[in-house]
């Protein structure tokens, strides 16, 4: 029995897919912004001399990195519901994704911090820069510049991982695919189109990060090294 | 809330953990083999091989694992493999892990210092010897940390197999019941073997049409009466929507049902049925009806034997052929004639192109009465329908190839 592919029925519903893709990008954006902040603070906390804070950050990172995203999402979703907080699927999905990407970002940023030569910090202290100024200009920005490719990859992976939030009814691209295939009986065609959609979204996101890198890191732009 | 977490729950979770380990092992071994081949392809001297494997890696890495799992599960079903969720998840994970291992191990192969390659070449080692004796052993040492790191990812990613498994569970609950309709002069028993197989996955309903088997005798009826019989069978069992499979006259009844009550049907299977008779064919069928009226059923049993069964089947199972013909002869003459008249005339004016239900048309290649020409006409008239002509079979496909029919119906009704 051969394959009998019919894409037209599925292509008719392109507005639904467009909405789903928009939702995916929104989820990814929220998670990247919030998770990026969580991760950065966590990486700073891990280097702290206070043993409790360092331990807390390390514990957070190890727990998140060693458990599946699906389990984390269900924990946040059902956990919040059992405490009595009823948030929209989008909020819960964004929160779970932010917590998840925060842990991975923390590890990447920590690698970035460790790559800053100690001499830089000593020189900055010698120039009487405040702690905040040191953190921002000497540690954070150079570290981000060094690990920018790794961060970009992680964030694109996050966008792909957002497909799992379809399981808590966030109306992103995979959820739309599930709905369309149950309506048209054309599962194979639907998922092929959605896979191509995700590849396109990955390319768009990578291009956006590359452009952002040019804006944020003028030194890189001037030096002309590839991102 | 129900009972609190007890030993039974923990046992169940423990079993799930074993499945996680099992699936991880499948993904590791399968993905390892695929990944090794991809890694070698990525460093091949041939550009085409490098580009192709590179494209594969980009494709897989750019797609969420959940979408790959759905593609694997639905795609393998669409290709015709009746696959359990576990093996669908295993296949998807193999494809996914293969791409990532391919890239990781490519990096490790390329991390072996260039002088090693050149020294091996200088010692006149062949490409294979160079790979096996010099490069791969060193690459393996470099590869150990990232491989172990990715193994953790594999174990976490097996959690997505639960989504596919749940889809399978949810879909089994949603699959509509199946109604089977027999042909002229037959009874519900013509579906015995097929029904036994289908009943493992679906709720199966079948009945003797009016004038047949143990149902009431009739003197006249129309196609719509038969459709009423089918709908009454569904109603009596509390079934709202169902998949309908009809053989011969049953197929005509199914076509008519799809036209007048399409909202009741989810899927349509038309087996060895008729449509669009030519004037010649119509004349012959009218003549046969006349013969029946004059001389009774005995007049057509000889021809039936020839039209229904292949010579091989007659040679191998003469007692079953004899039994079937005996059954045919024992039909009530008036009821048989009434049903035969419907069979002979109801195809006229059947507006097949108006049928909008997913349909599967099948018939035997050598069936003289419900021939492949008619099957093609039906297939072309019903948009999106499937067609299969069985080589070497005549009219009695239900008796001669029950496993084949059951397999096709099962896959079609589940898809």
Coordinates of C-alpha atoms in Angstrom, one line a residue:
Chain A
X1 CA 0.0 0.0 0.0
X2 CA 1.7 3.2 -1.1
X3 CA 1.7 6.7 0.3
X4 CA -1.2 8.8 -0.7
X5 CA -0.2 12.4 0.1
X6 CA -2.6 15.3 -0.3
X7 CA -1.2 18.6 1.0
X8 CA -4.0 20.9 -0.4
X9 CA -6.4 20.1 2.4
X10 CA -3.8 21.0 5.0
X11 CA -2.4 24.1 3.2
X12 CA -6.0 25.6 3.1
X13 CA -5.6 26.1 6.8
X14 CA -2.5 28.2 6.7
X15 CA -4.0 31.1 8.8
X16 CA -4.2 28.6 11.7
X17 CA -0.6 27.7 11.2
X18 CA 0.5 31.3 11.0
X19 CA -1.3 32.0 14.4
X20 CA 0.4 29.0 15.9
X21 CA 3.9 30.1 14.7
X22 CA 3.2 33.6 16.1
X23 CA 2.3 32.1 19.4
X24 CA 5.5 29.9 19.3
X25 CA 7.6 33.0 18.8
X26 CA 5.8 34.9 21.6
X27 CA 6.4 32.0 24.0
X28 CA 10.1 31.8 23.0
X29 CA 10.5 35.6 23.4
X30 CA 9.0 35.7 26.9
X31 CA 11.0 32.7 28.0
X32 CA 14.3 34.0 26.5
X33 CA 13.9 37.4 28.2
X34 CA 12.9 36.1 31.6
X35 CA 15.0 32.9 31.5
X36 CA 18.0 34.9 30.3
X37 CA 17.7 37.2 33.3
X38 CA 17.2 34.2 35.7
X39 CA 20.2 32.5 34.2
X40 CA 22.5 35.5 34.5
X41 CA 21.6 36.1 38.1
X42 CA 22.0 32.4 38.8
X43 CA 25.5 32.4 37.3
X44 CA 26.5 35.5 39.3
X45 CA 25.0 33.8 42.4
X46 CA 27.0 30.6 41.9
X47 CA 30.3 32.6 42.1
X48 CA 29.1 34.2 45.3
X49 CA 31.1 33.8 48.5
X50 CA 27.9 33.2 50.4
X51 CA 27.7 29.3 50.6
X52 CA 23.9 29.2 50.8
X53 CA 23.3 31.3 47.7
X54 CA 25.9 29.4 45.8
X55 CA 24.4 26.1 46.9
X56 CA 20.9 27.2 46.0
X57 CA 21.9 28.2 42.5
X58 CA 23.9 25.0 41.9
X59 CA 20.9 23.0 43.1
X60 CA 18.5 24.8 40.8
X61 CA 20.8 24.3 37.8
X62 CA 21.4 20.6 38.5
X63 CA 17.7 19.8 39.1
X64 CA 16.5 21.5 36.0
X65 CA 19.2 20.1 33.7
X66 CA 18.7 16.5 34.9
X67 CA 14.9 16.3 34.5
X68 CA 12.8 16.2 31.3
X69 CA 11.1 19.4 30.2
X70 CA 7.8 17.6 29.9
X71 CA 7.9 16.6 33.6
X72 CA 8.9 20.2 34.5
X73 CA 5.9 21.6 32.6
X74 CA 3.5 19.3 34.2
X75 CA 4.9 20.1 37.6
X76 CA 4.4 23.8 37.1
X77 CA 1.0 23.4 35.5
X78 CA -0.5 21.0 38.0
X79 CA 1.5 22.3 40.9
X80 CA 0.1 25.9 40.4
X81 CA -3.4 24.6 39.9
X82 CA -3.3 22.5 43.1
X83 CA -2.1 25.6 45.1
X84 CA -5.1 27.4 43.7
X85 CA -3.4 29.7 41.1
X86 CA -5.2 29.4 37.8
X87 CA -3.1 31.0 35.0
X88 CA -3.6 30.9 31.3
X89 CA -1.8 28.1 29.4
X90 CA 0.4 30.7 27.8
X91 CA 1.6 32.1 31.2
X92 CA 2.3 28.6 32.6
X93 CA 4.1 27.6 29.4
X94 CA 6.2 30.7 29.4
X95 CA 7.0 30.3 33.1
X96 CA 8.0 26.7 32.7
X97 CA 10.1 27.4 29.6
X98 CA 11.8 30.4 31.4
X99 CA 12.7 28.2 34.4
X100 CA 14.1 25.6 32.1
X101 CA 16.2 27.9 29.9
X102 CA 17.3 29.8 33.0
X103 CA 19.3 26.7 34.2
X104 CA 21.0 26.2 30.8
X105 CA 21.7 29.9 30.4
X106 CA 23.3 29.9 33.9
X107 CA 25.8 27.2 32.9
X108 CA 26.6 29.0 29.6
X109 CA 27.0 32.4 31.4
X110 CA 29.2 30.7 34.1
X111 CA 31.5 29.4 31.4
X112 CA 31.6 33.0 30.0
X113 CA 32.4 34.4 33.4
X114 CA 35.2 32.0 34.0
X115 CA 36.7 32.9 30.6
X116 CA 37.3 36.5 31.8
X117 CA 40.9 36.8 32.8
X118 CA 41.2 37.8 36.5
X119 CA 43.6 40.5 35.4
X120 CA 40.7 42.4 33.9
X121 CA 38.8 42.5 37.2
X122 CA 41.9 43.6 39.1
X123 CA 42.6 46.3 36.6
X124 CA 39.0 47.5 36.9
X125 CA 39.2 47.6 40.7
X126 CA 42.5 49.5 40.3
X127 CA 40.6 52.1 38.3
X128 CA 38.1 52.5 41.1
X129 CA 35.1 51.3 39.2
X130 CA 32.1 50.4 41.4
X131 CA 31.0 46.8 41.8
X132 CA 28.0 47.3 39.5
X133 CA 30.2 49.0 36.9
X134 CA 32.7 46.1 37.1
X135 CA 29.9 43.5 36.7
X136 CA 28.3 45.3 33.8
X137 CA 31.3 46.5 31.7
X138 CA 34.1 44.1 32.6
X139 CA 32.3 40.8 33.3
X140 CA 28.8 40.6 31.9
X141 CA 29.1 42.2 28.5
X142 CA 32.4 40.6 27.5
X143 CA 31.2 37.2 28.8
X144 CA 28.0 37.5 26.8
X145 CA 30.0 38.4 23.8
X146 CA 32.3 35.3 24.2
X147 CA 29.4 32.9 24.7
X148 CA 26.9 34.6 22.2
X149 CA 27.0 31.6 19.7
X150 CA 26.3 29.1 22.5
X151 CA 23.5 31.4 23.9
X152 CA 22.0 31.7 20.4
X153 CA 22.0 27.9 20.0
X154 CA 20.4 27.4 23.4
X155 CA 17.6 29.9 22.6
X156 CA 16.9 28.3 19.2
X157 CA 16.7 25.0 21.0
X158 CA 14.3 26.6 23.5
X159 CA 12.0 27.7 20.6
X160 CA 12.0 24.1 19.3
X161 CA 11.4 22.8 22.9
X162 CA 8.3 25.0 23.1
X163 CA 6.5 22.3 21.0
X164 CA 6.2 20.3 24.2
X165 CA 3.9 23.0 25.7
X166 CA 1.2 21.7 23.3
X167 CA 0.7 19.1 26.0
X168 CA -0.8 21.7 28.4
X169 CA -2.9 23.2 25.6
X170 CA -0.7 26.2 24.8
X171 CA -1.9 27.1 21.3
X172 CA 1.4 27.1 19.6
X173 CA 2.4 25.5 16.3
X174 CA 2.5 21.8 17.4
X175 CA -0.9 22.2 19.1
X176 CA -2.3 23.6 15.9
X177 CA -0.8 20.7 14.0
X178 CA -2.5 18.2 16.4
X179 CA -5.9 20.0 15.8
X180 CA -5.6 20.2 12.0
X181 CA -4.6 16.5 11.7
X182 CA -7.5 15.3 13.8
X183 CA -9.8 17.4 11.6
X184 CA -8.5 16.5 8.2
X185 CA -7.3 12.9 8.8
X186 CA -4.1 14.0 7.0
X187 CA -1.6 13.5 9.9
X188 CA 1.6 12.8 7.8
X189 CA 1.1 15.9 5.6
X190 CA 0.3 18.1 8.6
X191 CA 3.4 17.2 10.5
X192 CA 5.7 17.4 7.5
X193 CA 4.5 21.0 6.9
X194 CA 4.9 21.9 10.6
X195 CA 8.4 20.4 10.6
X196 CA 9.3 22.7 7.7
X197 CA 7.7 25.5 9.6
X198 CA 9.9 24.9 12.6
X199 CA 13.0 24.8 10.4
X200 CA 11.9 28.2 8.9
X201 CA 11.4 29.6 12.4
X202 CA 14.9 28.4 13.4
X203 CA 16.4 30.2 10.5
X204 CA 14.5 33.4 11.2
X205 CA 15.5 33.2 14.9
X206 CA 19.1 32.6 14.0
X207 CA 19.1 35.6 11.6
X208 CA 17.5 37.8 14.3
X209 CA 20.1 36.8 16.8
X210 CA 22.9 37.4 14.3
X211 CA 21.6 40.9 13.6
X212 CA 21.2 41.6 17.4
X213 CA 24.8 40.5 17.9
X214 CA 25.9 43.1 15.4
X215 CA 24.0 45.8 17.3
X216 CA 25.0 44.7 20.8
X217 CA 28.7 43.9 20.2
X218 CA 30.2 46.6 18.0
X219 CA 33.7 45.2 18.6
X220 CA 32.7 42.0 16.9
X221 CA 31.2 44.0 14.1
X222 CA 34.3 46.0 13.6
X223 CA 36.6 43.0 13.9
X224 CA 34.5 41.2 11.4
X225 CA 34.8 37.8 13.1
X226 CA 31.9 35.5 12.3
X227 CA 29.3 34.9 15.1
Chain B
X1 CA -9.1 13.4 45.3
X2 CA -8.7 9.7 45.1
X3 CA -6.4 7.5 47.3
X4 CA -3.0 8.8 48.2
X5 CA 0.2 7.5 46.6
X6 CA 0.5 3.9 47.7
X7 CA 2.7 0.8 46.9
X8 CA 0.7 0.0 43.7
X9 CA 1.4 3.5 42.3
X10 CA 5.1 3.1 43.1
X11 CA 5.2 -0.3 41.4
X12 CA 3.5 1.2 38.3
X13 CA 6.1 4.0 38.3
X14 CA 8.8 1.4 38.6
X15 CA 7.5 -0.4 35.6
X16 CA 7.5 2.9 33.7
X17 CA 11.1 3.5 34.7
X18 CA 12.0 0.1 33.2
X19 CA 10.3 1.2 29.9
X20 CA 12.4 4.4 30.1
X21 CA 15.6 2.4 30.3
X22 CA 14.4 0.1 27.5
X23 CA 13.6 2.9 25.2
X24 CA 16.8 4.7 26.0
X25 CA 18.8 1.6 25.1
X26 CA 16.9 1.3 21.8
X27 CA 17.6 4.9 21.0
X28 CA 21.3 4.6 22.1
X29 CA 22.0 1.5 20.0
X30 CA 19.9 2.6 17.0
X31 CA 21.0 6.2 17.2
X32 CA 24.6 5.1 17.8
X33 CA 24.7 3.1 14.6
X34 CA 23.1 5.9 12.5
X35 CA 25.2 8.5 14.2
X36 CA 28.4 6.6 13.4
X37 CA 27.5 6.3 9.7
X38 CA 26.5 10.0 9.6
X39 CA 29.8 11.0 11.3
X40 CA 31.8 9.1 8.7
X41 CA 29.7 10.5 5.9
X42 CA 30.3 14.1 7.2
X43 CA 34.1 13.6 6.8
X44 CA 33.9 11.8 3.5
X45 CA 36.1 12.9 0.6
X46 CA 33.0 13.0 -1.6
X47 CA 31.3 16.4 -1.5
X48 CA 27.8 15.0 -2.3
X49 CA 28.0 12.6 0.7
X50 CA 29.0 15.4 3.0
X51 CA 26.3 17.7 1.8
X52 CA 23.6 15.0 2.0
X53 CA 24.5 14.0 5.5
X54 CA 24.8 17.7 6.4
X55 CA 21.3 18.3 5.1
X56 CA 20.0 15.4 7.2
X57 CA 21.5 16.8 10.3
X58 CA 20.2 20.3 9.7
X59 CA 16.7 19.0 9.1
X60 CA 16.6 16.9 12.2
X61 CA 18.2 19.5 14.4
X62 CA 15.8 22.1 13.2
X63 CA 12.7 20.1 14.1
X64 CA 11.3 19.6 17.6
X65 CA 11.6 16.0 18.8
X66 CA 7.8 15.9 19.5
X67 CA 7.1 16.7 15.9
X68 CA 9.6 14.0 14.8
X69 CA 7.8 11.5 17.1
X70 CA 4.4 12.4 15.6
X71 CA 5.8 12.1 12.1
X72 CA 7.3 8.7 12.9
X73 CA 4.1 7.5 14.5
X74 CA 1.6 8.7 11.9
X75 CA 4.0 8.4 9.0
X76 CA 4.8 4.8 9.6
X77 CA 1.1 4.1 9.9
X78 CA 0.4 5.9 6.6
X79 CA 3.1 3.8 4.9
X80 CA 1.3 0.7 6.1
X81 CA 3.3 -0.5 9.0
X82 CA 1.0 -1.4 12.0
X83 CA 3.4 -0.1 14.6
X84 CA 3.1 0.0 18.4
X85 CA 3.8 3.4 20.0
X86 CA 7.0 2.0 21.6
X87 CA 8.6 1.1 18.3
X88 CA 7.4 4.3 16.7
X89 CA 9.0 6.3 19.5
X90 CA 12.1 4.1 19.2
X91 CA 12.4 4.8 15.5
X92 CA 11.9 8.5 16.0
X93 CA 14.5 8.6 18.7
X94 CA 16.9 6.7 16.5
X95 CA 16.6 9.3 13.8
X96 CA 16.9 12.1 16.3
X97 CA 19.8 10.7 18.3
X98 CA 21.6 9.7 15.0
X99 CA 21.7 13.3 13.8
X100 CA 23.1 14.6 17.1
X101 CA 25.6 11.8 17.6
X102 CA 26.7 12.3 14.0
X103 CA 27.6 15.9 14.7
X104 CA 29.2 15.2 18.0
X105 CA 31.4 12.4 16.7
X106 CA 32.2 14.4 13.5
X107 CA 33.6 17.1 15.8
X108 CA 35.6 14.5 17.6
X109 CA 37.0 12.9 14.5
X110 CA 38.0 16.3 13.2
X111 CA 39.6 17.2 16.6
X112 CA 42.2 14.5 16.1
X113 CA 45.3 16.6 15.1
X114 CA 45.9 16.9 11.4
X115 CA 49.5 15.5 11.6
X116 CA 48.0 12.2 12.7
X117 CA 46.1 11.9 9.4
X118 CA 49.1 13.0 7.4
X119 CA 51.5 10.6 9.2
X120 CA 49.1 7.7 8.6
X121 CA 49.0 8.6 4.9
X122 CA 52.8 8.9 4.8
X123 CA 53.0 5.3 6.2
X124 CA 50.9 4.2 3.1
X125 CA 47.9 3.1 5.2
X126 CA 44.7 2.8 3.2
X127 CA 41.8 5.0 4.1
X128 CA 40.1 2.2 6.0
X129 CA 43.2 1.3 7.9
X130 CA 43.8 5.0 8.7
X131 CA 40.3 5.3 10.1
X132 CA 40.3 2.1 12.1
X133 CA 43.8 2.1 13.5
X134 CA 44.8 5.7 13.9
X135 CA 41.9 8.2 13.8
X136 CA 38.9 6.4 15.4
X137 CA 40.8 5.2 18.6
X138 CA 41.9 8.7 19.3
X139 CA 38.5 10.2 18.4
X140 CA 36.8 7.8 20.8
X141 CA 38.8 9.1 23.7
X142 CA 37.9 12.7 22.8
X143 CA 34.2 11.7 22.3
X144 CA 33.6 10.1 25.7
X145 CA 32.6 13.2 27.7
X146 CA 30.1 14.7 25.1
X147 CA 28.7 11.2 24.4
X148 CA 27.9 10.6 28.0
X149 CA 26.5 14.1 28.3
X150 CA 24.1 13.4 25.4
X151 CA 23.1 10.1 26.9
X152 CA 21.6 12.1 29.7
X153 CA 19.6 14.0 27.1
X154 CA 18.4 10.7 25.5
X155 CA 17.0 9.5 28.9
X156 CA 15.2 12.8 29.4
X157 CA 13.8 12.8 25.8
X158 CA 12.2 9.4 26.2
X159 CA 9.6 11.2 28.3
X160 CA 8.1 12.4 25.0
X161 CA 7.2 8.8 24.1
X162 CA 4.4 9.1 26.6
X163 CA 2.8 11.7 24.4
X164 CA 2.7 9.3 21.5
X165 CA 1.5 6.5 23.8
X166 CA -1.3 8.7 25.1
X167 CA -2.3 9.6 21.5
X168 CA -2.5 5.9 20.8
X169 CA -4.7 5.4 23.8
X170 CA -6.9 8.4 23.1
X171 CA -7.3 7.4 19.5
X172 CA -8.3 3.7 20.4
X173 CA -11.1 5.1 22.4
X174 CA -12.2 7.3 19.6
X175 CA -12.3 4.8 16.8
X176 CA -15.8 4.3 15.6
X177 CA -17.6 1.0 15.6
X178 CA -17.6 -1.0 12.3
X179 CA -20.8 -2.2 10.6
X180 CA -20.4 -5.1 8.0
X181 CA -23.0 -5.7 5.3
X182 CA -23.1 -9.0 3.4
X183 CA -24.1 -9.7 -0.2
X184 CA -27.1 -11.2 -2.0
X185 CA -28.2 -14.6 -0.8
X186 CA -25.6 -14.6 2.0
X187 CA -25.8 -14.0 5.7
X188 CA -23.8 -12.3 8.4
X189 CA -21.7 -15.5 8.6
X190 CA -19.9 -14.5 5.4
X191 CA -17.9 -12.0 7.6
X192 CA -17.0 -14.6 10.3
X193 CA -13.3 -14.8 9.8
X194 CA -12.9 -11.1 9.1
X195 CA -15.1 -10.1 12.0
X196 CA -13.1 -12.2 14.4
X197 CA -10.0 -10.3 13.5
X198 CA -11.5 -6.9 13.5
X199 CA -13.2 -7.5 16.8
X200 CA -9.8 -7.3 18.5
X201 CA -9.6 -3.6 17.8
X202 CA -13.1 -2.4 17.0
X203 CA -16.7 -2.9 18.1
X204 CA -18.2 -4.9 15.1
X205 CA -21.8 -5.0 14.2
X206 CA -23.4 -7.2 11.6
X207 CA -26.9 -8.5 10.9
X208 CA -28.8 -10.5 8.3
X209 CA -30.5 -8.1 5.9
X210 CA -34.2 -8.5 5.4
X211 CA -35.0 -11.6 3.4
X212 CA -31.7 -13.2 4.3
X213 CA -30.5 -15.7 7.0
X214 CA -32.8 -15.6 10.0
X215 CA -34.4 -12.3 9.1
X216 CA -38.0 -11.9 8.0
X217 CA -38.9 -13.1 4.4
X218 CA -39.9 -10.4 1.9
X219 CA -41.5 -10.2 -1.5
X220 CA -40.3 -6.8 -2.6
X221 CA -38.0 -4.1 -1.4
X222 CA -35.9 -1.1 -2.4
X223 CA -32.3 -0.1 -1.7
X224 CA -33.6 2.4 0.8
X225 CA -35.2 -0.4 2.8
X226 CA -31.8 -2.1 3.1
X227 CA -30.2 1.2 4.2
X228 CA -32.9 1.4 6.8
X229 CA -31.9 -2.0 8.0
X230 CA -28.3 -0.9 8.4
X231 CA -29.2 2.3 10.3
X232 CA -31.7 0.3 12.5
X233 CA -28.8 -2.1 13.4
X234 CA -26.7 0.9 14.5
X235 CA -29.5 2.5 16.4
X236 CA -30.4 -0.7 18.2
X237 CA -26.9 -0.8 19.5
X238 CA -26.8 2.8 20.5
X239 CA -24.2 3.7 17.9
X240 CA -24.4 7.1 16.4
X241 CA -21.5 7.2 13.9
X242 CA -19.8 4.2 12.4
X243 CA -17.5 2.9 9.7
X244 CA -19.4 0.9 7.1
X245 CA -18.0 -1.9 5.0
X246 CA -20.2 -3.5 2.4
X247 CA -19.6 -6.6 0.1
X248 CA -21.3 -6.8 -3.3
X249 CA -25.0 -5.8 -2.6
X250 CA -23.7 -4.6 0.8
X251 CA -21.4 -2.2 -1.1
X252 CA -24.4 -0.8 -3.1
X253 CA -26.2 -0.3 0.2
X254 CA -23.2 1.4 1.7
X255 CA -23.0 3.8 -1.3
X256 CA -26.6 4.7 -0.9
X257 CA -26.2 5.1 2.9
X258 CA -23.3 7.5 2.2
X259 CA -25.6 9.6 0.0
X260 CA -28.7 9.8 2.2
X261 CA -27.2 9.6 5.7
X262 CA -23.6 10.8 5.4
X263 CA -23.6 12.3 8.9
X264 CA -23.8 8.7 10.3
X265 CA -20.7 7.5 8.6
X266 CA -17.0 8.0 9.4
X267 CA -15.4 5.8 6.8
X268 CA -16.7 3.7 3.8
X269 CA -15.2 0.4 2.5
X270 CA -16.7 -0.9 -0.8
X271 CA -15.7 -4.5 -1.4
X272 CA -16.4 -6.2 -4.7
X273 CA -19.3 -4.0 -5.5
X274 CA -21.0 -2.6 -8.6
X275 CA -21.4 0.8 -10.2
X276 CA -22.2 2.3 -13.5
X277 CA -23.2 -0.9 -15.4
X278 CA -22.9 -0.7 -19.2
X279 CA -26.2 -1.5 -21.2
X280 CA -24.7 -4.9 -22.0
X281 CA -24.1 -5.7 -18.3
X282 CA -27.6 -4.4 -17.4
X283 CA -29.2 -6.6 -20.0
X284 CA -27.4 -9.7 -18.6
X285 CA -28.4 -8.9 -15.1
X286 CA -32.0 -8.4 -16.1
X287 CA -31.9 -11.7 -18.0
X288 CA -30.6 -13.5 -14.9
X289 CA -33.4 -12.0 -12.8
X290 CA -35.8 -13.4 -15.4
X291 CA -34.2 -16.8 -15.1
X292 CA -34.4 -16.7 -11.4
X293 CA -38.1 -15.9 -11.5
X294 CA -38.8 -18.7 -13.9
X295 CA -36.6 -21.5 -12.7
X296 CA -35.6 -20.6 -9.2
X297 CA -32.2 -20.3 -7.6
X298 CA -31.0 -23.6 -8.9
X299 CA -30.7 -22.0 -12.3
X300 CA -27.8 -19.7 -11.2
X301 CA -25.8 -21.8 -8.8
X302 CA -23.6 -23.2 -11.6
X303 CA -22.7 -19.8 -12.9
X304 CA -22.1 -18.6 -9.3
X305 CA -19.6 -21.4 -8.7
X306 CA -17.6 -20.2 -11.8
X307 CA -17.9 -16.4 -11.1
X308 CA -17.2 -16.5 -7.4
X309 CA -14.4 -19.0 -6.8
X310 CA -10.9 -19.3 -8.3
X311 CA -10.0 -22.8 -9.5
X312 CA -7.3 -23.1 -6.9
X313 CA -9.8 -22.5 -4.1
X314 CA -12.2 -25.0 -5.5
X315 CA -9.5 -27.6 -5.6
X316 CA -8.2 -26.9 -2.1
X317 CA -11.5 -26.4 -0.3
X318 CA -14.3 -28.2 -2.2
X319 CA -16.3 -28.7 0.9
X320 CA -16.5 -25.0 1.7
X321 CA -17.5 -24.2 -1.9
X322 CA -20.2 -26.9 -1.8
X323 CA -21.4 -25.5 1.6
X324 CA -21.7 -22.0 0.2
X325 CA -23.6 -23.1 -2.9
X326 CA -25.9 -25.1 -0.7
X327 CA -26.5 -22.0 1.4
X328 CA -27.3 -20.1 -1.7
X329 CA -29.8 -22.7 -3.0
X330 CA -31.6 -22.8 0.4
X331 CA -32.5 -19.1 0.2
X332 CA -36.2 -18.2 0.1
X333 CA -36.9 -17.8 -3.6
X334 CA -39.0 -14.7 -3.4
X335 CA -36.7 -12.9 -0.9
X336 CA -33.7 -13.8 -3.1
X337 CA -35.4 -12.4 -6.2
X338 CA -36.3 -9.2 -4.5
X339 CA -32.8 -8.7 -3.2
X340 CA -31.3 -9.6 -6.6
X341 CA -33.5 -7.1 -8.3
X342 CA -32.1 -4.4 -6.0
X343 CA -28.6 -5.6 -6.7
X344 CA -29.3 -5.5 -10.5
X345 CA -30.9 -2.1 -10.7
X346 CA -29.8 0.1 -7.7
X347 CA -26.5 1.2 -9.3
X348 CA -28.4 3.3 -11.8
X349 CA -28.5 7.0 -10.9
X350 CA -26.1 6.5 -8.0
X351 CA -24.5 9.9 -7.7
X352 CA -21.1 8.7 -6.6
X353 CA -19.3 12.0 -6.9
X354 CA -21.5 13.4 -4.1
X355 CA -20.0 11.0 -1.6
X356 CA -17.6 12.9 0.7
X357 CA -16.6 10.3 3.2
X358 CA -13.1 8.8 3.2
X359 CA -13.6 5.7 1.0
X360 CA -11.6 2.5 0.2
X361 CA -12.6 0.6 -3.0
X362 CA -11.4 -2.9 -3.5
X363 CA -12.3 -5.8 -5.8
X364 CA -10.8 -9.0 -7.3
X365 CA -9.0 -8.6 -10.6
X366 CA -10.9 -11.5 -12.1
X367 CA -14.3 -10.7 -10.7
X368 CA -16.7 -10.7 -13.7
X369 CA -19.7 -9.0 -12.1
X370 CA -18.1 -6.5 -9.8
X371 CA -15.2 -5.9 -12.1
X372 CA -12.1 -3.6 -11.8
X373 CA -13.6 -1.2 -14.4
X374 CA -16.4 -0.5 -12.0
X375 CA -14.0 -0.2 -9.1
X376 CA -12.0 2.4 -11.0
X377 CA -15.2 4.3 -11.9
X378 CA -16.1 4.5 -8.2
X379 CA -12.5 5.5 -7.2
X380 CA -12.5 8.3 -9.8
X381 CA -15.9 9.6 -8.8
X382 CA -15.2 9.7 -5.0
X383 CA -12.6 12.4 -4.3
X384 CA -9.6 11.2 -2.2
X385 CA -10.7 7.6 -2.2
X386 CA -8.3 4.7 -2.2
X387 CA -8.3 1.8 -4.7
X388 CA -6.9 -1.7 -4.5
X389 CA -7.4 -4.5 -7.1
X390 CA -6.5 -7.9 -5.8
X391 CA -4.6 -10.0 -8.3
X392 CA -6.0 -13.4 -9.1
X393 CA -9.2 -13.2 -7.0
X394 CA -12.8 -13.5 -8.2
X395 CA -15.9 -12.5 -6.5
X396 CA -15.7 -14.3 -3.2
X397 CA -12.8 -12.3 -1.7
X398 CA -14.3 -12.6 1.8
X399 CA -14.0 -16.4 1.7
X400 CA -10.8 -16.7 -0.3
X401 CA -8.7 -13.9 1.3
X402 CA -10.2 -13.0 4.7
X403 CA -6.8 -12.1 6.2
X404 CA -6.0 -9.7 3.4
X405 CA -9.4 -8.0 3.6
X406 CA -9.2 -7.8 7.4
X407 CA -5.7 -6.3 7.2
X408 CA -6.8 -3.7 4.7
X409 CA -9.9 -2.8 6.7
X410 CA -8.1 -2.6 10.0
X411 CA -5.5 -0.2 8.7
X412 CA -8.0 1.9 6.8
X413 CA -10.3 2.2 9.8
X414 CA -7.5 3.1 12.1
X415 CA -5.8 5.7 9.8

